[in-house]
CSV table of C-alpha atoms in Angstrom, one decimal:
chain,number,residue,atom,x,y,z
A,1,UNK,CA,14.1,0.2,7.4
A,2,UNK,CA,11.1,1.5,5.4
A,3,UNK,CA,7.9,-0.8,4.1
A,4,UNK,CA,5.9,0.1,1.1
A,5,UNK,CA,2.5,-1.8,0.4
A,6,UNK,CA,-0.4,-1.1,-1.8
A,7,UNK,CA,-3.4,0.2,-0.3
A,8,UNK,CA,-6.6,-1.9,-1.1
A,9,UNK,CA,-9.9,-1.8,-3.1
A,10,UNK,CA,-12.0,-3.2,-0.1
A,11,UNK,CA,-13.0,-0.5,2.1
A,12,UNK,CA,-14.1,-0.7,5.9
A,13,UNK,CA,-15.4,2.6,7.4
A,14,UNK,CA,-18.2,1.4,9.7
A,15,UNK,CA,-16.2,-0.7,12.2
A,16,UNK,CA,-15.2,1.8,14.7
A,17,UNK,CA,-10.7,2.5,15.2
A,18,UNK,CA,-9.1,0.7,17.6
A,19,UNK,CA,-7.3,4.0,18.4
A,20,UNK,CA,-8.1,8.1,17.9
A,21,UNK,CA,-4.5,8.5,17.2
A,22,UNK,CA,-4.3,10.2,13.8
A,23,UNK,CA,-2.5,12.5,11.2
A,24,UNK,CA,-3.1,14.5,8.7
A,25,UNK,CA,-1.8,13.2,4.5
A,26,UNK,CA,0.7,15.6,3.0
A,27,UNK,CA,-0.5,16.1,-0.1
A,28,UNK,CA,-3.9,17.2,0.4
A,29,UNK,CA,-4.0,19.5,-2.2
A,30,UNK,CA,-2.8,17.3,-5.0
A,31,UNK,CA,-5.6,14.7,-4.0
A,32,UNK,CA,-8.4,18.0,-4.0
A,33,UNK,CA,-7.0,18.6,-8.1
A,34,UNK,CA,-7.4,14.9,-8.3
A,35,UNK,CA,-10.8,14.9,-7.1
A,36,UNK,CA,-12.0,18.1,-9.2
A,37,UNK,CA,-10.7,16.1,-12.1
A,38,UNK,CA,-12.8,13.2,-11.2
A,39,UNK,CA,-16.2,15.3,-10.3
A,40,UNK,CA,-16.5,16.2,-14.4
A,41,UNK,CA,-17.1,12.4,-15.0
A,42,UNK,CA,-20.1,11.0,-15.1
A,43,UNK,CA,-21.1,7.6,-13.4
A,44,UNK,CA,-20.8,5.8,-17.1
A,45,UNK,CA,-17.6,7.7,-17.9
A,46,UNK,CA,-16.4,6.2,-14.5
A,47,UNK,CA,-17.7,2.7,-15.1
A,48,UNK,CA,-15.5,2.8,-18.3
A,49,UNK,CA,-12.6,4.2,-17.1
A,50,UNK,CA,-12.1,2.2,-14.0
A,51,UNK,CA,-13.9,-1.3,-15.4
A,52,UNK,CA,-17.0,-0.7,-12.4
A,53,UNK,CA,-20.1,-2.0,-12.6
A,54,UNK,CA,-22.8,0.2,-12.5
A,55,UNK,CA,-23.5,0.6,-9.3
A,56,UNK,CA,-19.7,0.3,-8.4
A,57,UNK,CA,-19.7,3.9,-10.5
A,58,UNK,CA,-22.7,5.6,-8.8
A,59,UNK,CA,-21.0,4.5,-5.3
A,60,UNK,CA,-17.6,6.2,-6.4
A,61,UNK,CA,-19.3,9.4,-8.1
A,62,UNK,CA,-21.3,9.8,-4.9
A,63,UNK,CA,-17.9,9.5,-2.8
A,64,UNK,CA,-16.5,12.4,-5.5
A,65,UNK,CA,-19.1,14.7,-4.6
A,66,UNK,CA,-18.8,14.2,-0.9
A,67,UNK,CA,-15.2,14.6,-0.8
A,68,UNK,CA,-14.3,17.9,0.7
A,69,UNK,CA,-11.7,19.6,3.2
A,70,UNK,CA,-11.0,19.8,6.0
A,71,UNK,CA,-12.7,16.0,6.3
A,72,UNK,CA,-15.3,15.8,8.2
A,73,UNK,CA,-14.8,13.6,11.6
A,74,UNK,CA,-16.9,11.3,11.6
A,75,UNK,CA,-16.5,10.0,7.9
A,76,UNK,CA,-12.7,10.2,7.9
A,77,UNK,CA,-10.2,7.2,9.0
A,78,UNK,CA,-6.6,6.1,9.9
A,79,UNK,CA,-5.7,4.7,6.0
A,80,UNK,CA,-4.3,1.4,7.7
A,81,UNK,CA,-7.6,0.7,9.3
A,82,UNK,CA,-10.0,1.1,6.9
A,83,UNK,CA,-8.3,-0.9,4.3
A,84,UNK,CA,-9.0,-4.3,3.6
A,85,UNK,CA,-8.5,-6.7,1.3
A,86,UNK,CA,-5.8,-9.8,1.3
A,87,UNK,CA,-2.6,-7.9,2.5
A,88,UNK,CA,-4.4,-5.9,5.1
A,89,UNK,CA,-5.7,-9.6,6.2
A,90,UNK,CA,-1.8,-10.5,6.5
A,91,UNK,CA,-1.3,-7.1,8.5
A,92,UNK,CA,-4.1,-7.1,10.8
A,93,UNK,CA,-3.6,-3.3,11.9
A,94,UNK,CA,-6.9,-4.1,13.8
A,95,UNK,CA,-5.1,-6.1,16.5
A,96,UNK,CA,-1.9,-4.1,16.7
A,97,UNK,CA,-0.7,-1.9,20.1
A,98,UNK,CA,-0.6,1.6,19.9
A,99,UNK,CA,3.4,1.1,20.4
A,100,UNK,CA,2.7,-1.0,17.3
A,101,UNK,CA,0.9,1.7,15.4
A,102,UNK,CA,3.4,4.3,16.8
A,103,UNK,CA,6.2,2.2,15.2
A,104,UNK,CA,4.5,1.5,11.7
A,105,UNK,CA,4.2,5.4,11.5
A,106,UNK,CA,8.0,5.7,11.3
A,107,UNK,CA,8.3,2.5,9.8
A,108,UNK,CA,5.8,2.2,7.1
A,109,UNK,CA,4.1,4.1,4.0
A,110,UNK,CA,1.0,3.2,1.7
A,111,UNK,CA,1.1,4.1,-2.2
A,112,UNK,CA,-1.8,5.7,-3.2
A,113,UNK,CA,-3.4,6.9,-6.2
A,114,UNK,CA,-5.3,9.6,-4.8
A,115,UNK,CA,-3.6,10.8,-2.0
A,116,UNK,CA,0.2,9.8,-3.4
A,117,UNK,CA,2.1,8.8,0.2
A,118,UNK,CA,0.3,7.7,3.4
A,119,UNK,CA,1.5,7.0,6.7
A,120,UNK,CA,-0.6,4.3,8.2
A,121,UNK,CA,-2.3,6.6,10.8
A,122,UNK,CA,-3.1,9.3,8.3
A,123,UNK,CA,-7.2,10.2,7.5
A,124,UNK,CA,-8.5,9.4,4.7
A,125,UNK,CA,-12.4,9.7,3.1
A,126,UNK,CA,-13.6,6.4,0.9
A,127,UNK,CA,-12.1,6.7,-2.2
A,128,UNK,CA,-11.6,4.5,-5.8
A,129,UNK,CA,-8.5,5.3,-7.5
A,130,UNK,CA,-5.6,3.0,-8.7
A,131,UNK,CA,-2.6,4.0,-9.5
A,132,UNK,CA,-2.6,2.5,-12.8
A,133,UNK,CA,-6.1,4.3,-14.2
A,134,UNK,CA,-5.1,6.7,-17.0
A,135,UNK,CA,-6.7,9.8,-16.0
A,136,UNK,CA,-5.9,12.9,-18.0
A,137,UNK,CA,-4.7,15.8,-15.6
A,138,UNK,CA,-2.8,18.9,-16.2
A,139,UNK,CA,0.7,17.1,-15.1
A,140,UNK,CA,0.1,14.4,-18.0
A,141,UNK,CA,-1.9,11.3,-19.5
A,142,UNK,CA,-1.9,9.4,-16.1
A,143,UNK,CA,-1.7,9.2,-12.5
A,144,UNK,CA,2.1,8.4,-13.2
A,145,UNK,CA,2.4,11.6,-14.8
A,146,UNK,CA,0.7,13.4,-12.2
A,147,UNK,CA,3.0,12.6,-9.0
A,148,UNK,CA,5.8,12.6,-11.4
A,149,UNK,CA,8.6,12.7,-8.1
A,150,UNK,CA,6.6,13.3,-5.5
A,151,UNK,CA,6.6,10.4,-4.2
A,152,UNK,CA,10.3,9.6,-4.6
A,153,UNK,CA,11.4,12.7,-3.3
A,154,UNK,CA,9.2,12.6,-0.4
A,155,UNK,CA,10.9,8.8,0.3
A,156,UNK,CA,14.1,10.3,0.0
A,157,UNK,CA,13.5,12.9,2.4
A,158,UNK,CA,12.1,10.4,4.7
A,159,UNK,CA,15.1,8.2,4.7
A,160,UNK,CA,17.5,11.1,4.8
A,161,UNK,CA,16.1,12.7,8.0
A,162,UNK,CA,15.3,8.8,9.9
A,163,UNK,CA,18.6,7.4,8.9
A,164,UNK,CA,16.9,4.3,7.2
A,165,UNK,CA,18.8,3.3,4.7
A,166,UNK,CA,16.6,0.1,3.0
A,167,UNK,CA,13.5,0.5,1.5
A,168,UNK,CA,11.7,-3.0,1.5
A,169,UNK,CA,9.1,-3.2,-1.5
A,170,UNK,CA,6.2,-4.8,-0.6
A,171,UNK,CA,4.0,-3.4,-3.0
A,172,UNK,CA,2.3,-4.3,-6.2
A,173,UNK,CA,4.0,-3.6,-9.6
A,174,UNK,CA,1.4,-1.1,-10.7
A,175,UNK,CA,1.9,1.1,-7.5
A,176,UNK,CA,5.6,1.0,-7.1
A,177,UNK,CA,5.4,2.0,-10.5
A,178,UNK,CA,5.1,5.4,-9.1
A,179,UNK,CA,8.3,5.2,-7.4
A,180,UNK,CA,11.6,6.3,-9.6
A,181,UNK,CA,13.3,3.5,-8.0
A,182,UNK,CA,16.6,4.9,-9.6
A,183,UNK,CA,16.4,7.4,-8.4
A,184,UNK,CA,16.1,6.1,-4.6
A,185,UNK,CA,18.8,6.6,-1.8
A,186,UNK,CA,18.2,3.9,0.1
A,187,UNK,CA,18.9,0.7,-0.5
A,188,UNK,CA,16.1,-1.2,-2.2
A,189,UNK,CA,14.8,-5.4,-1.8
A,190,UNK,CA,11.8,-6.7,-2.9
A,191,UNK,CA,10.6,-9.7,-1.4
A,192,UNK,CA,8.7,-12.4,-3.9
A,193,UNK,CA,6.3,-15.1,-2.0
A,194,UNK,CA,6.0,-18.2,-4.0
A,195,UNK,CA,3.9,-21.6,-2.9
A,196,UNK,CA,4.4,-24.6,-4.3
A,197,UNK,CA,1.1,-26.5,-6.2
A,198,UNK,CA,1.4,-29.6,-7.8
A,199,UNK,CA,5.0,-30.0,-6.7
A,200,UNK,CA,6.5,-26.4,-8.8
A,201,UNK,CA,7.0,-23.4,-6.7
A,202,UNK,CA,5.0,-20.0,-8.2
A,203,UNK,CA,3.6,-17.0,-7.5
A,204,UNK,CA,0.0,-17.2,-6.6
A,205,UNK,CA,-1.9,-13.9,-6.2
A,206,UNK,CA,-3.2,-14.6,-3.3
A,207,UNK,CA,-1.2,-15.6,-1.2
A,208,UNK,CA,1.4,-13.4,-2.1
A,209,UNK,CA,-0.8,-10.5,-1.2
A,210,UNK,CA,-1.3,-11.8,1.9
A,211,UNK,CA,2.4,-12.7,2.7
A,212,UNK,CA,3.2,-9.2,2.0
A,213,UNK,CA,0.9,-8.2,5.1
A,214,UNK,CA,1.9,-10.4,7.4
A,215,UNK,CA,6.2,-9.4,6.3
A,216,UNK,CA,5.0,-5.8,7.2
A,217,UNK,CA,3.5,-6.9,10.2
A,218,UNK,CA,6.5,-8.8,10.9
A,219,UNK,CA,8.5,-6.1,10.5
A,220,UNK,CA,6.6,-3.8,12.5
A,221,UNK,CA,5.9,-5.9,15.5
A,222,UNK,CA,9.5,-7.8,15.7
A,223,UNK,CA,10.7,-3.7,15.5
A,224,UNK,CA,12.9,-4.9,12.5
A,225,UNK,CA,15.6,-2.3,11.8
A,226,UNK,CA,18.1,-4.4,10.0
A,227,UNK,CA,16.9,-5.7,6.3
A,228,UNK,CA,19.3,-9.0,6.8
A,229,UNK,CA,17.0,-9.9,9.7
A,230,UNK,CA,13.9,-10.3,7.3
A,231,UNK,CA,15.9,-13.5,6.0
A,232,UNK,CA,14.3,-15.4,9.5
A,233,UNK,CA,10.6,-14.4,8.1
A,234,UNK,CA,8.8,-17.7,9.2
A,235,UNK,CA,5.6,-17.2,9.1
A,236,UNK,CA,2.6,-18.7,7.7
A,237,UNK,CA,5.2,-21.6,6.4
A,238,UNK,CA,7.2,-19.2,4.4
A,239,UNK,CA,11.4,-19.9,4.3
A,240,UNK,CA,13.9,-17.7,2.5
A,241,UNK,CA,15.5,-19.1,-0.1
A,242,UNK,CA,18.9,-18.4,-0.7
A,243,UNK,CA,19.3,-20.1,-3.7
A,244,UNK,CA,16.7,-18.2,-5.5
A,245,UNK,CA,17.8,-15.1,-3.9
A,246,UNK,CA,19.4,-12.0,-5.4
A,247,UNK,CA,20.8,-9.3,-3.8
A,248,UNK,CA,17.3,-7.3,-4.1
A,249,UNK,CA,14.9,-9.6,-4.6
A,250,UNK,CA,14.4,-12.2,-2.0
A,251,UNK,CA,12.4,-15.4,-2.6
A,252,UNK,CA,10.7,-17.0,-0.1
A,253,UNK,CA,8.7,-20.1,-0.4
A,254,UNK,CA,6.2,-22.0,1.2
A,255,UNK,CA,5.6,-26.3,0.7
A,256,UNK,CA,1.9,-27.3,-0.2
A,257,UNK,CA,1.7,-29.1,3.5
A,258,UNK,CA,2.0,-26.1,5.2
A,259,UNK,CA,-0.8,-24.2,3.3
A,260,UNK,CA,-4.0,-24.1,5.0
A,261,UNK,CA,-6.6,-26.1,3.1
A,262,UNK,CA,-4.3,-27.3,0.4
């Protein structure tokens, strides 16, 4: 079984890795067009592209211009440890084993809109780029344009020479937008997390975010290999529903008592 996620706006590259273990990202030179793309903007052409405030723009124009190959050591780190943000709460990579980490490398892969596919261990330099920001290239209007299969090949590739056969979604819409889920030959499920508040059941964007963490790190530390087994996800207060349930997307919900705070 095979976990996609999102990676995350939040950022941490100052507290050191928990491990040296490392790899390198596959498509390198993609993310280097990406980035000369990028370095002909100016801080206000980024601000309105990407919505930043102003000094948001600087921050990421300054991170443009620094970007270079091979990365330098001791500004570069493992993708699933210096991102942050609600689902990499839910995750906590930070707390993980190494036979954790060793597994997730096999086990789980991070959308991105720079550097396309990431294992969790692979290096990367702080970046701003969602998948969703329509950035003319020479491949097309948008970053959707610009990995065109990439990423689906590569998944298919993955699965073929691993044996999984089920891709759990666990991403956002606007990354696995990037994935020609058609065109997939795994089998594909997409868990939904929904909480109940004022006695209906819906998705709230927070929590969902970080349900889909802790689901991966469910996955990862449980050494999940059968999809089926994801139906005895309890965690955090969250219970499949059957009921809701189709065959590739599975609900699972959560009663106001059990959230904290609520």
């Amino acid at each position: 079984m095979l976990t996609l996620l999102s990676p995350a706006k939040t950022l941490d590259f100052d507290t050191p890795p928990v491990t040296d273990q490392h790899s390198t990202p596959d498509y390198l030179d993609d993310s280097a067009e990406l980035i000369d793309v990028l370095r002909k903007y100016s801080p206000d052409d980024i601000a309105g592209l990407m919505k930043l405030s102003p000094k948001l723009a600087e921050l990421n124009v300054q991170r443009y211009s620094d970007w270079q190959l091979p990365f330098p050591d001791e500004q570069a780190k493992a993708a699933v440890l210096a991102f942050k943000g609600d689902v990499y709460t839910g995750l906590d990579a930070d707390s993980m084993s190494k036979q954790d980490l060793d597994y997730a490398q096999g086990h789980l892969r991070i959308l991105s809109g720079l550097y396309g596919l990431l294992r969790p261990l692979d290096l990367i330099l702080p970046y701003r780029l969602e998948m969703g920001t329509r950035l003319d290239n020479d491949r097309g209007k948008d970053l959707y344009a610009f990995w065109g299969d990439k990423i689906t090949d590569a998944l298919n590739e993955l699965t073929r020479e691993s044996g999984i056969t089920t891709i759990v979604n666990l991403a956002s819409n606007e990354y696995f937008k990037s994935v020609r889920k058609k065109q997939l030959e795994a089998e594909l499920i997409t868990p939904v997390f929904k909480d109940e508040k004022n006695g209906k059941y819906k998705i709230i964007s927070f929590y969902a975010k970080k349900a889909r963490g802790l689901m991966a790190a469910y996955q990862i530390t449980e050494r999940i290999e059968d999809a089926q087994a994801l139906k005895d996800f309890d965690v955090a207060g969250y219970r499949f529903s059957e009921e809701e349930s189709s065959d590739t997307e599975w609900v699972f919900k959560r009663a106001e008592k059990d959230i904290p705070n609520a």
